[in-house]
Coordinates of C-alpha atoms in Angstrom, one line a residue:
M1 CA 0.0 0.0 0.0
R2 CA 2.8 2.4 0.9
K3 CA 4.6 1.6 -2.4
K4 CA 1.4 2.2 -4.4
K5 CA 0.9 5.6 -2.7
G6 CA 4.5 6.5 -3.5
L7 CA 4.0 5.6 -7.2
L8 CA 0.8 7.6 -7.4
A9 CA 2.4 10.6 -5.8
T10 CA 5.4 10.3 -8.2
A11 CA 3.0 10.2 -11.2
I12 CA 1.0 13.2 -10.1
T13 CA 4.2 15.2 -9.3
T14 CA 5.6 14.3 -12.7
V15 CA 2.6 15.6 -14.5
I16 CA 2.6 18.8 -12.4
L17 CA 6.3 19.4 -13.1
L18 CA 5.9 18.8 -16.8
V19 CA 3.1 21.4 -17.0
A20 CA 5.0 23.8 -14.8
F21 CA 8.2 23.4 -16.8
S22 CA 6.4 23.9 -20.1
L23 CA 4.9 27.2 -18.8
L24 CA 8.2 28.3 -17.4
G25 CA 9.9 27.5 -20.7
Y26 CA 7.5 29.7 -22.5
V27 CA 8.2 32.5 -20.1
I28 CA 12.0 32.4 -20.1
A29 CA 12.5 31.8 -23.8
P30 CA 12.6 34.6 -26.3
H31 CA 9.2 35.3 -27.9
W32 CA 10.6 36.4 -31.3
V33 CA 9.7 33.9 -34.0
P34 CA 10.5 34.4 -37.7
Q35 CA 7.4 35.1 -39.8
D36 CA 6.8 33.9 -43.3
S37 CA 7.5 36.6 -45.8
T38 CA 5.0 37.9 -48.3
A39 CA 7.5 40.3 -49.9
T40 CA 7.5 40.6 -53.6
I41 CA 9.3 42.8 -56.1
D42 CA 8.4 43.9 -59.6
L43 CA 11.1 43.4 -62.3
G44 CA 11.3 46.0 -65.0
S45 CA 12.9 43.6 -67.4
T46 CA 14.0 40.0 -67.7
S47 CA 17.4 41.2 -68.9
T48 CA 20.2 42.0 -66.4
A49 CA 21.9 44.4 -68.9
I50 CA 23.0 47.8 -67.5
A51 CA 23.6 50.8 -69.7
S52 CA 23.3 54.6 -69.4
N53 CA 21.8 56.6 -72.2
D54 CA 23.8 57.3 -75.4
T55 CA 26.8 55.1 -74.4
T56 CA 28.3 51.9 -75.8
N57 CA 30.8 49.8 -73.8
D58 CA 33.5 47.3 -74.7
T59 CA 32.7 43.6 -74.0
V60 CA 34.5 41.2 -71.8
G61 CA 37.6 39.9 -73.6
T62 CA 38.2 43.0 -75.7
Y63 CA 41.6 43.8 -74.2
D64 CA 44.5 41.8 -73.0
V65 CA 45.2 42.1 -69.2
T66 CA 48.5 42.7 -67.4
E67 CA 48.9 41.8 -63.7
A68 CA 51.2 43.4 -61.1
T69 CA 51.5 42.7 -57.4
V70 CA 52.2 45.7 -55.2
P71 CA 52.9 46.1 -51.4
I72 CA 50.6 48.4 -49.5
S73 CA 51.5 49.8 -46.0
L74 CA 48.7 50.2 -43.5
D75 CA 48.5 52.5 -40.5
D76 CA 49.1 49.8 -38.0
G77 CA 52.4 48.9 -39.6
T78 CA 51.1 45.9 -41.5
T79 CA 52.1 45.4 -45.1
I80 CA 49.7 43.6 -47.4
D81 CA 49.8 42.7 -51.1
A82 CA 47.4 43.8 -53.8
I83 CA 47.0 42.6 -57.3
V84 CA 46.5 45.2 -60.0
R85 CA 45.0 44.1 -63.4
M86 CA 45.1 46.6 -66.2
P87 CA 43.6 46.4 -69.7
V88 CA 46.0 46.6 -72.6
A89 CA 45.1 47.2 -76.2
R90 CA 45.8 44.4 -78.6
A91 CA 47.8 45.0 -81.8
G92 CA 45.3 46.0 -84.4
G93 CA 42.4 45.7 -81.9
Q94 CA 40.1 48.1 -80.1
R95 CA 41.8 51.3 -79.1
L96 CA 42.1 51.9 -75.3
A97 CA 41.2 55.2 -73.8
A98 CA 44.0 57.3 -72.3
S99 CA 42.5 56.7 -68.9
V100 CA 40.1 54.0 -67.8
P101 CA 37.8 53.7 -64.9
G102 CA 38.9 51.5 -61.9
C103 CA 37.4 49.3 -59.3
M104 CA 38.7 48.0 -56.0
L105 CA 37.2 44.6 -55.0
I106 CA 36.6 43.8 -51.3
T107 CA 36.2 40.3 -50.1
G108 CA 33.5 38.8 -47.9
A109 CA 33.8 37.1 -44.5
G110 CA 36.9 35.1 -43.7
L111 CA 38.5 35.5 -47.1
G112 CA 42.0 37.0 -46.9
K113 CA 44.4 36.5 -49.7
A114 CA 44.1 38.4 -53.0
T115 CA 45.6 35.4 -54.8
E116 CA 42.6 33.3 -53.7
V117 CA 39.6 35.5 -54.6
Y118 CA 38.1 37.4 -57.6
G119 CA 40.6 36.2 -60.2
D120 CA 37.9 35.7 -62.9
I121 CA 35.9 38.8 -61.9
A122 CA 38.8 41.1 -61.7
W123 CA 40.4 39.8 -65.0
G124 CA 37.0 39.9 -66.8
M125 CA 36.3 43.5 -65.8
A126 CA 39.9 44.5 -66.8
S127 CA 39.4 42.8 -70.2
A128 CA 36.4 45.0 -70.7
G129 CA 38.3 48.2 -70.0
V130 CA 38.1 48.6 -66.2
A131 CA 41.3 48.5 -64.2
T132 CA 40.9 46.4 -61.0
I133 CA 42.8 46.0 -57.7
V134 CA 42.2 43.2 -55.2
P135 CA 44.0 43.7 -51.9
D136 CA 44.7 41.2 -49.1
K137 CA 42.4 41.6 -46.1
N138 CA 44.3 42.7 -43.0
M139 CA 43.7 39.7 -40.6
T140 CA 45.8 40.9 -37.7
D141 CA 42.7 41.9 -35.6
Y142 CA 40.1 39.8 -37.4
S143 CA 38.3 36.9 -35.8
W144 CA 34.7 35.6 -35.2
Q145 CA 34.7 37.5 -31.9
H146 CA 36.1 40.8 -33.0
R147 CA 35.8 42.8 -36.2
D148 CA 36.2 46.6 -36.6
Y149 CA 34.5 47.5 -39.9
V150 CA 35.5 51.2 -39.6
K151 CA 39.2 50.3 -39.2
M152 CA 38.9 47.8 -42.0
A153 CA 37.4 50.5 -44.3
H154 CA 40.4 52.8 -43.5
D155 CA 42.7 49.9 -44.3
Y156 CA 41.0 49.4 -47.7
E157 CA 41.3 53.1 -48.4
K158 CA 45.1 52.8 -48.6
T159 CA 44.6 50.4 -51.5
L160 CA 42.0 52.7 -53.1
D161 CA 44.7 55.5 -53.1
V162 CA 47.1 53.2 -55.0
L163 CA 44.5 52.5 -57.7
E164 CA 43.6 56.2 -58.1
A165 CA 47.3 57.0 -58.6
W166 CA 48.0 54.1 -61.0
P167 CA 49.2 55.2 -64.5
G168 CA 46.3 55.0 -67.0
V169 CA 43.5 55.1 -64.4
D170 CA 41.0 57.9 -64.2
P171 CA 41.1 59.0 -60.6
E172 CA 37.6 60.4 -60.9
G173 CA 36.2 57.1 -62.2
V174 CA 37.3 54.7 -59.4
G175 CA 34.7 52.8 -57.5
L176 CA 34.1 49.9 -55.2
Y177 CA 32.9 46.3 -55.5
A178 CA 32.1 44.2 -52.4
E179 CA 30.6 40.9 -51.6
S180 CA 28.6 40.0 -48.5
E181 CA 30.4 41.2 -45.4
G182 CA 32.4 43.6 -47.6
A183 CA 29.0 45.4 -48.2
W184 CA 29.1 46.6 -44.5
I185 CA 32.5 48.2 -45.3
T186 CA 32.0 49.9 -48.7
P187 CA 29.3 52.3 -47.5
I188 CA 31.8 53.5 -44.8
I189 CA 34.4 54.3 -47.5
A190 CA 31.8 55.8 -49.9
S191 CA 30.3 58.0 -47.3
E192 CA 33.7 59.4 -46.2
R193 CA 35.2 59.9 -49.7
N194 CA 33.6 62.0 -52.4
D195 CA 36.3 60.7 -54.9
V196 CA 34.6 57.3 -54.9
S197 CA 32.7 57.2 -58.3
F198 CA 30.4 54.2 -57.7
S199 CA 29.6 51.3 -55.5
I200 CA 28.6 47.7 -56.4
M201 CA 27.3 45.7 -53.4
T202 CA 26.9 42.0 -54.2
S203 CA 24.9 39.8 -51.8
A204 CA 24.7 42.8 -49.4
P205 CA 23.2 42.0 -46.0
V206 CA 22.2 45.6 -45.3
Y207 CA 20.8 44.7 -41.9
T208 CA 22.9 44.2 -38.8
P209 CA 25.0 41.0 -38.5
R210 CA 22.6 39.8 -35.7
Q211 CA 19.6 40.2 -38.0
Q212 CA 21.4 38.7 -40.9
M213 CA 22.5 35.7 -38.9
T214 CA 18.9 35.2 -37.7
Y215 CA 17.5 35.3 -41.2
A216 CA 20.2 33.0 -42.6
I217 CA 20.0 30.3 -40.0
D218 CA 16.2 30.2 -40.1
D219 CA 16.3 30.0 -43.9
Y220 CA 18.9 27.2 -43.8
F221 CA 16.7 25.3 -41.2
R222 CA 13.7 25.6 -43.6
V223 CA 15.7 24.3 -46.5
L224 CA 17.0 21.4 -44.5
D225 CA 13.5 20.8 -43.1
V226 CA 14.7 20.9 -39.5
P227 CA 11.8 19.7 -37.3
F228 CA 10.0 21.8 -34.6
P229 CA 11.0 23.0 -32.0
T230 CA 14.6 23.0 -33.3
N231 CA 13.7 25.5 -35.9
Q232 CA 13.2 28.0 -33.0
I233 CA 16.9 27.5 -31.9
T234 CA 17.6 30.5 -34.1
S235 CA 15.9 33.1 -31.9
R236 CA 17.1 31.4 -28.7
I237 CA 20.7 32.1 -29.9
T238 CA 20.5 35.3 -31.9
T239 CA 18.5 37.3 -29.4
L240 CA 21.1 36.8 -26.7
E241 CA 23.1 39.8 -25.5
M242 CA 26.7 39.2 -26.8
S243 CA 29.0 41.7 -25.1
G244 CA 32.0 40.4 -23.3
I245 CA 32.2 37.1 -25.3
G246 CA 31.3 38.2 -28.8
P247 CA 30.9 38.7 -31.6
N248 CA 31.4 42.4 -30.8
Y249 CA 30.1 43.4 -34.2
A250 CA 26.7 41.7 -33.9
D251 CA 24.8 45.0 -33.8
F252 CA 26.9 47.0 -36.3
D253 CA 24.4 49.2 -38.2
V254 CA 25.4 50.2 -41.8
A255 CA 22.3 52.4 -42.2
P256 CA 23.9 55.7 -41.1
Y257 CA 26.7 55.2 -43.7
L258 CA 24.2 54.3 -46.5
A259 CA 22.3 57.5 -45.7
R260 CA 25.4 59.5 -46.4
Q261 CA 26.4 57.6 -49.6
T262 CA 25.8 59.8 -52.7
Q263 CA 27.4 57.6 -55.4
P264 CA 25.5 55.6 -58.0
T265 CA 25.0 52.2 -56.4
L266 CA 24.2 48.7 -57.7
F267 CA 22.8 45.9 -55.5
V268 CA 23.2 42.4 -56.9
Y269 CA 21.7 39.2 -55.7
G270 CA 21.4 35.6 -56.8
T271 CA 18.0 33.8 -56.6
N272 CA 19.7 30.7 -55.1
D273 CA 21.2 32.7 -52.2
L274 CA 19.9 31.1 -49.1
S275 CA 21.5 33.5 -46.6
M276 CA 20.2 36.9 -47.8
P277 CA 16.8 38.6 -47.5
T278 CA 17.0 39.2 -51.3
I279 CA 13.9 41.4 -51.5
Q280 CA 13.9 43.3 -48.2
A281 CA 17.6 44.1 -48.1
P282 CA 17.9 46.1 -51.4
E283 CA 14.5 47.7 -50.8
H284 CA 15.6 48.7 -47.3
A285 CA 18.9 50.1 -48.5
R286 CA 17.4 52.0 -51.4
R287 CA 14.8 53.5 -49.2
I288 CA 17.4 54.8 -46.8
M289 CA 19.4 56.3 -49.6
A290 CA 16.4 57.8 -51.4
D291 CA 15.2 59.4 -48.1
N292 CA 18.6 61.2 -48.1
G293 CA 18.6 62.3 -51.7
N294 CA 20.3 59.4 -53.5
T295 CA 17.9 57.9 -56.0
N296 CA 20.6 56.6 -58.4
T297 CA 20.4 53.0 -57.3
L298 CA 19.9 49.8 -59.3
V299 CA 19.1 46.2 -58.4
R300 CA 19.9 43.1 -60.5
Y301 CA 18.9 39.4 -59.9
Y302 CA 20.6 36.4 -61.5
R303 CA 18.9 33.1 -62.0
G304 CA 20.3 30.2 -59.9
A305 CA 23.2 32.3 -58.5
N306 CA 24.4 31.5 -55.0
H307 CA 25.8 33.9 -52.4
Q308 CA 29.0 34.2 -54.4
M309 CA 27.0 34.8 -57.6
R310 CA 28.0 31.4 -59.0
V311 CA 25.7 28.8 -60.4
G312 CA 25.5 25.0 -60.1
D313 CA 25.2 24.7 -56.3
A314 CA 23.8 26.7 -53.4
K315 CA 27.0 26.0 -51.4
A316 CA 30.3 27.9 -52.0
K317 CA 32.5 25.7 -54.1
K318 CA 35.6 26.3 -56.0
D319 CA 35.5 26.5 -59.8
L320 CA 31.7 27.1 -60.1
P321 CA 31.0 29.4 -63.0
L322 CA 29.7 32.9 -62.5
A323 CA 26.1 33.7 -63.5
D324 CA 25.5 34.5 -67.2
N325 CA 26.5 38.1 -68.2
F326 CA 27.5 38.9 -64.6
I327 CA 31.0 40.2 -65.3
Q328 CA 29.8 42.1 -68.4
D329 CA 27.0 43.8 -66.3
M330 CA 29.5 44.8 -63.6
A331 CA 31.9 46.2 -66.1
D332 CA 29.1 48.2 -67.8
F333 CA 28.0 49.7 -64.5
A334 CA 31.5 50.6 -63.6
Q335 CA 32.0 52.4 -66.9
D336 CA 28.6 54.1 -67.0
A337 CA 28.0 55.0 -63.4
K338 CA 29.7 58.4 -63.5
I339 CA 28.0 59.5 -66.7
S340 CA 24.6 58.2 -65.5
E341 CA 24.4 61.1 -63.0
T342 CA 23.8 63.4 -66.0
L343 CA 22.5 61.1 -68.7
G344 CA 20.5 58.7 -66.7
W345 CA 20.0 54.9 -67.3
S346 CA 18.4 53.4 -70.4
T347 CA 17.8 50.1 -68.6
P348 CA 15.3 49.6 -65.7
D349 CA 16.3 50.3 -62.1
V350 CA 15.2 46.8 -61.0
A351 CA 15.6 43.9 -63.3
G352 CA 16.6 40.2 -63.4
N353 CA 16.4 37.0 -65.4
D354 CA 14.7 35.3 -62.5
T355 CA 12.2 36.4 -59.9
P356 CA 13.6 36.4 -56.3
W357 CA 11.8 34.7 -53.4
Q358 CA 12.3 35.4 -49.7
A359 CA 11.4 32.8 -47.0
T360 CA 10.9 35.0 -43.9
D361 CA 10.7 38.7 -43.0
V362 CA 13.5 40.5 -41.2
D363 CA 11.4 41.8 -38.3
T364 CA 13.7 44.4 -37.0
D365 CA 11.5 45.8 -34.3
Q366 CA 10.8 42.5 -32.6
L367 CA 14.4 41.3 -32.8
V368 CA 15.9 44.5 -31.4
S369 CA 13.4 44.7 -28.5
S370 CA 14.0 41.1 -27.5
V371 CA 17.8 41.2 -27.4
G372 CA 18.9 40.4 -23.9
S373 CA 15.4 39.6 -22.6
G374 CA 14.3 36.6 -20.6
L375 CA 16.0 34.7 -17.8
V376 CA 18.8 33.6 -20.0
G377 CA 19.5 37.0 -21.6
S378 CA 23.2 36.7 -22.6
V379 CA 25.7 34.4 -24.2
R380 CA 27.6 34.6 -20.9
G381 CA 24.6 33.5 -18.9
L382 CA 23.9 30.7 -21.4
L383 CA 27.4 29.4 -21.0
I384 CA 27.4 29.7 -17.2
L385 CA 24.1 27.7 -16.9
Q386 CA 24.9 25.1 -19.5
G387 CA 28.6 24.7 -18.5
G388 CA 27.8 24.9 -14.8
A389 CA 25.2 22.1 -15.2
I390 CA 27.6 19.8 -16.8
V391 CA 30.5 20.5 -14.4
M392 CA 28.3 20.1 -11.3
Q393 CA 26.7 16.9 -12.6
L394 CA 30.1 15.4 -13.3
I395 CA 31.4 16.4 -9.9
T396 CA 28.4 14.8 -8.1
L397 CA 28.2 11.7 -10.2
L398 CA 31.9 11.0 -9.7
G399 CA 31.6 12.0 -6.1
L400 CA 28.8 9.7 -5.1
P401 CA 31.0 6.5 -5.1
V402 CA 33.5 8.4 -3.0
L403 CA 30.9 9.2 -0.4
H404 CA 29.7 5.6 -0.4
F405 CA 33.3 4.4 0.1
L406 CA 34.1 6.8 2.9
R407 CA 30.8 6.0 4.7
R408 CA 31.4 2.2 4.4
R409 CA 34.9 2.6 5.7
R410 CA 33.6 4.6 8.7
I411 CA 31.0 2.0 9.4
R412 CA 33.5 -0.8 9.3
K413 CA 35.8 1.1 11.7
E414 CA 33.0 1.9 14.1
T415 CA 31.8 -1.6 14.1
A416 CA 35.2 -3.0 14.8
L417 CA 35.7 -0.5 17.7
A418 CA 32.3 -1.5 19.1
Q419 CA 33.1 -5.1 18.8
L420 CA 36.4 -4.6 20.6
E421 CA 34.7 -2.6 23.3
A422 CA 32.1 -5.3 23.8
N423 CA 34.6 -8.1 23.9
S424 CA 36.8 -6.2 26.4
S425 CA 34.0 -5.4 28.9
P426 CA 34.3 -7.1 32.4
D427 CA 31.1 -9.0 32.2
S428 CA 31.5 -10.2 28.6
A429 CA 32.6 -13.7 29.6
A430 CA 29.7 -14.0 32.1
T431 CA 27.0 -12.7 29.8
G432 CA 28.4 -14.2 26.6
N433 CA 28.2 -10.8 25.0
I434 CA 30.9 -11.5 22.5
I435 CA 29.0 -10.1 19.5
V436 CA 27.5 -6.6 19.3
K437 CA 23.8 -6.8 19.1
H438 CA 22.3 -6.2 15.6
E439 CA 19.7 -3.8 16.9
M440 CA 22.3 -1.7 18.5
L441 CA 24.4 -1.5 15.4
S442 CA 21.3 -0.6 13.3
R443 CA 20.4 2.1 15.7
E444 CA 23.9 3.5 15.6
A445 CA 23.9 3.3 11.8
R446 CA 20.9 5.5 11.6
R447 CA 22.8 8.2 13.4
R448 CA 25.7 8.1 10.9
P449 CA 26.0 10.6 8.0
G450 CA 24.5 9.3 4.7
F451 CA 21.4 8.8 2.6
A452 CA 18.3 7.1 3.6
E453 CA 17.3 3.8 2.1
G454 CA 16.3 4.2 -1.5
M455 CA 17.9 7.6 -1.9
S456 CA 21.2 6.6 -3.6
G457 CA 19.4 4.8 -6.5
R458 CA 17.1 7.7 -7.1
L459 CA 20.0 10.2 -7.0
W460 CA 21.9 8.1 -9.5
A461 CA 18.9 7.7 -11.8
C462 CA 18.0 11.4 -11.9
G463 CA 21.6 12.6 -12.1
L464 CA 22.6 10.2 -14.8
A465 CA 19.5 10.7 -16.9
T466 CA 19.8 14.5 -16.7
F467 CA 23.5 14.4 -17.6
L468 CA 23.0 12.1 -20.6
T469 CA 20.0 14.1 -21.8
T470 CA 22.1 17.3 -21.6
L471 CA 24.9 15.7 -23.6
L472 CA 22.4 14.3 -26.1
W473 CA 20.8 17.6 -26.7
L474 CA 24.0 19.5 -27.0
G475 CA 25.1 16.9 -29.5
Y476 CA 21.9 17.5 -31.4
V477 CA 22.5 21.3 -31.5
A478 CA 26.0 20.7 -32.7
Y479 CA 24.8 18.4 -35.4
T480 CA 22.2 20.9 -36.7
A481 CA 25.0 23.6 -36.7
Y482 CA 27.1 21.2 -38.8
S483 CA 24.2 20.5 -41.1
V484 CA 23.8 24.3 -41.7
F485 CA 27.5 24.5 -42.5
K486 CA 27.3 21.6 -44.9
L487 CA 23.8 22.6 -46.2
S488 CA 22.8 18.9 -46.0
T489 CA 21.3 16.7 -43.3
N490 CA 19.4 13.5 -42.6
H491 CA 15.9 14.5 -41.7
T492 CA 15.0 11.1 -40.3
L493 CA 18.0 11.2 -38.0
L494 CA 17.0 14.7 -36.8
V495 CA 13.4 13.6 -36.0
V496 CA 14.6 10.4 -34.1
W497 CA 17.4 12.3 -32.3
Q498 CA 15.1 15.1 -31.2
G499 CA 12.4 12.7 -30.2
A500 CA 14.8 10.7 -28.1
A501 CA 15.9 13.9 -26.4
R502 CA 12.4 15.0 -25.6
L503 CA 11.5 11.5 -24.3
L504 CA 14.5 11.5 -22.1
V505 CA 13.4 14.9 -20.7
V506 CA 10.2 13.3 -19.6
V507 CA 12.2 10.5 -18.0
C508 CA 14.4 13.1 -16.2
T509 CA 11.3 14.8 -14.9
A510 CA 9.9 11.5 -13.6
A511 CA 13.2 10.6 -12.0
F512 CA 13.3 14.0 -10.4
A513 CA 9.7 13.7 -9.2
S514 CA 10.5 10.2 -7.7
L515 CA 13.5 11.7 -5.9
V516 CA 11.6 14.6 -4.5
V517 CA 8.6 12.5 -3.4
H518 CA 10.9 10.0 -1.7
M519 CA 12.8 12.7 0.1
V520 CA 9.6 14.3 1.4
R521 CA 8.1 10.9 2.5
T522 CA 11.4 10.0 4.2
E523 CA 11.5 13.3 6.1
I524 CA 7.9 12.9 7.2
A525 CA 8.6 9.4 8.5
H526 CA 11.8 10.6 10.3
R527 CA 9.9 13.4 12.1
R528 CA 7.3 11.0 13.3
K529 CA 9.9 8.4 14.5
P530 CA 13.3 10.1 14.8
L531 CA 14.9 7.2 16.5
D532 CA 13.7 4.5 14.1
E533 CA 13.7 6.4 10.7
R534 CA 16.8 8.2 9.5
P535 CA 16.5 11.5 7.6
S536 CA 16.8 11.5 3.8
V537 CA 20.3 13.2 4.0
S538 CA 22.5 13.7 7.0
G539 CA 26.0 14.8 7.6
A540 CA 27.8 17.9 6.4
G541 CA 29.6 16.3 3.5
H542 CA 26.4 14.5 2.2
I543 CA 24.3 17.7 2.6
A544 CA 26.9 19.8 0.7
W545 CA 27.1 17.1 -2.0
T546 CA 23.3 17.1 -2.3
V547 CA 23.1 20.9 -2.6
V548 CA 25.6 20.9 -5.5
Y549 CA 23.7 18.0 -7.1
F550 CA 20.4 19.8 -7.0
I551 CA 22.0 23.0 -8.4
G552 CA 23.4 21.0 -11.3
V553 CA 20.1 19.3 -12.0
V554 CA 18.1 22.6 -11.8
F555 CA 20.6 24.3 -14.2
S556 CA 20.0 21.5 -16.7
F557 CA 16.2 21.7 -16.3
I558 CA 16.4 25.5 -16.9
M559 CA 18.3 24.7 -20.1
F560 CA 15.7 22.2 -21.1
M561 CA 13.1 24.9 -20.6
Y562 CA 15.1 27.5 -22.5
W563 CA 15.6 25.2 -25.5
G564 CA 11.9 24.5 -25.6
L565 CA 12.1 20.7 -24.9
F566 CA 9.2 20.8 -22.5
L567 CA 6.8 22.6 -24.9
V568 CA 4.3 20.3 -26.5

């Protein structure tokens, strides 16, 4: 009967805890959830061609190209290399102008060496009559935690000075080309220097890195068909306050620089780019610029092009070909941008050979207002809770056998002393009291430090289940991150893995409920019969161990709530 009552109490407590933890999980987790996008854009033409009125440009391949590598000294003492590619007239071929326009090409995230990027784009533009320069990226203070886009812009300006002074280059016709992260840098340069003639921003995020990361991860999860609630991991990470650990550039806002950018600007996107809000981003940027007087902005979309404007695969791979007509369009814009300010464009402002589609909206208001909110409001707090849970559980799980060993050794020692005392008493021979009575030893054992009967097994069950579930879930999060990086995953594995984690969370809750119910029932029995029933935990060492144990378990349960594992 007592056992049945215990099982019933455990079942009721488990249900209550599951409901309570689900509600708490809803309260402490960020409430920002990506919304499906309904954004559309009207294309003025299915041709990506770019041309100003009354002009004709040379085509890619018209000129030979010479290359030269030059050293460039930066303000921090670093020396980088830059590759200059110049058009050269062929014998008997098209005559080259005395001075040609120029373009500095800025790389995206992580890419550093000029020898590894833009070889085909820079050569192609040069062969159409546009001098190009591709500099190394200064990587001395560049990491996933720290990036200073203003300093990077000033570093790139040293290269821009070199191109403007290069023989045969028109210093008033030099502009910028940037891809992805580089599009957070070019507006800084363009807003600070009136000598910049134009700006080409390819796969430009426009929004803050935090907002961009949120959009990209959610879009990847949709493409990979990541199951609920894992698809909400995005907001649980990107709405955390990141100061102190990084990235320090999460909330860099390029909008003030776009507002001061006066040059003709071209925004370019591929319709197979899974990481960019390809409709909202250019609209947002053009609206900022137009509100501040710059209406000379164009947008082009390329069918099947990925984030690097290459076709054949959504992932970045070497040797993929560029989108059709891409280099020619870039060269045409570079040559016509300056004159377009007086003659205008003969081609539409917005055009593309494919209609873009955007998965979700970049909801800037909700995202900004939710940053740092909730019980787990920062990356630091998340690491403390998650790391603390694992460390404390390891300590307690490894410490429990030690406590058992020390207690058993103490019992053996006390038993031996009691036996010796009994055998040495004056009346031991007369009474035959050679062996210590079992009842006396049992009574003494109840006064010794330790756990009550049934406690150790429940402590092991709850602690081990919670620890393994924590590892299983962190492994699942790591696997989804790897899937995003590789842009491929096993959907069945995700479903089974996630289901196992959520089932184990229920097991953890039941084990925790059984432990709590047993402790309460044991304490009640002890209060009623203090001499016959031992407390659930006694002794300073065992009590300290139990406190650490419960803190570790509670930390893990908070993490389960935060990740949404209790929500049904």
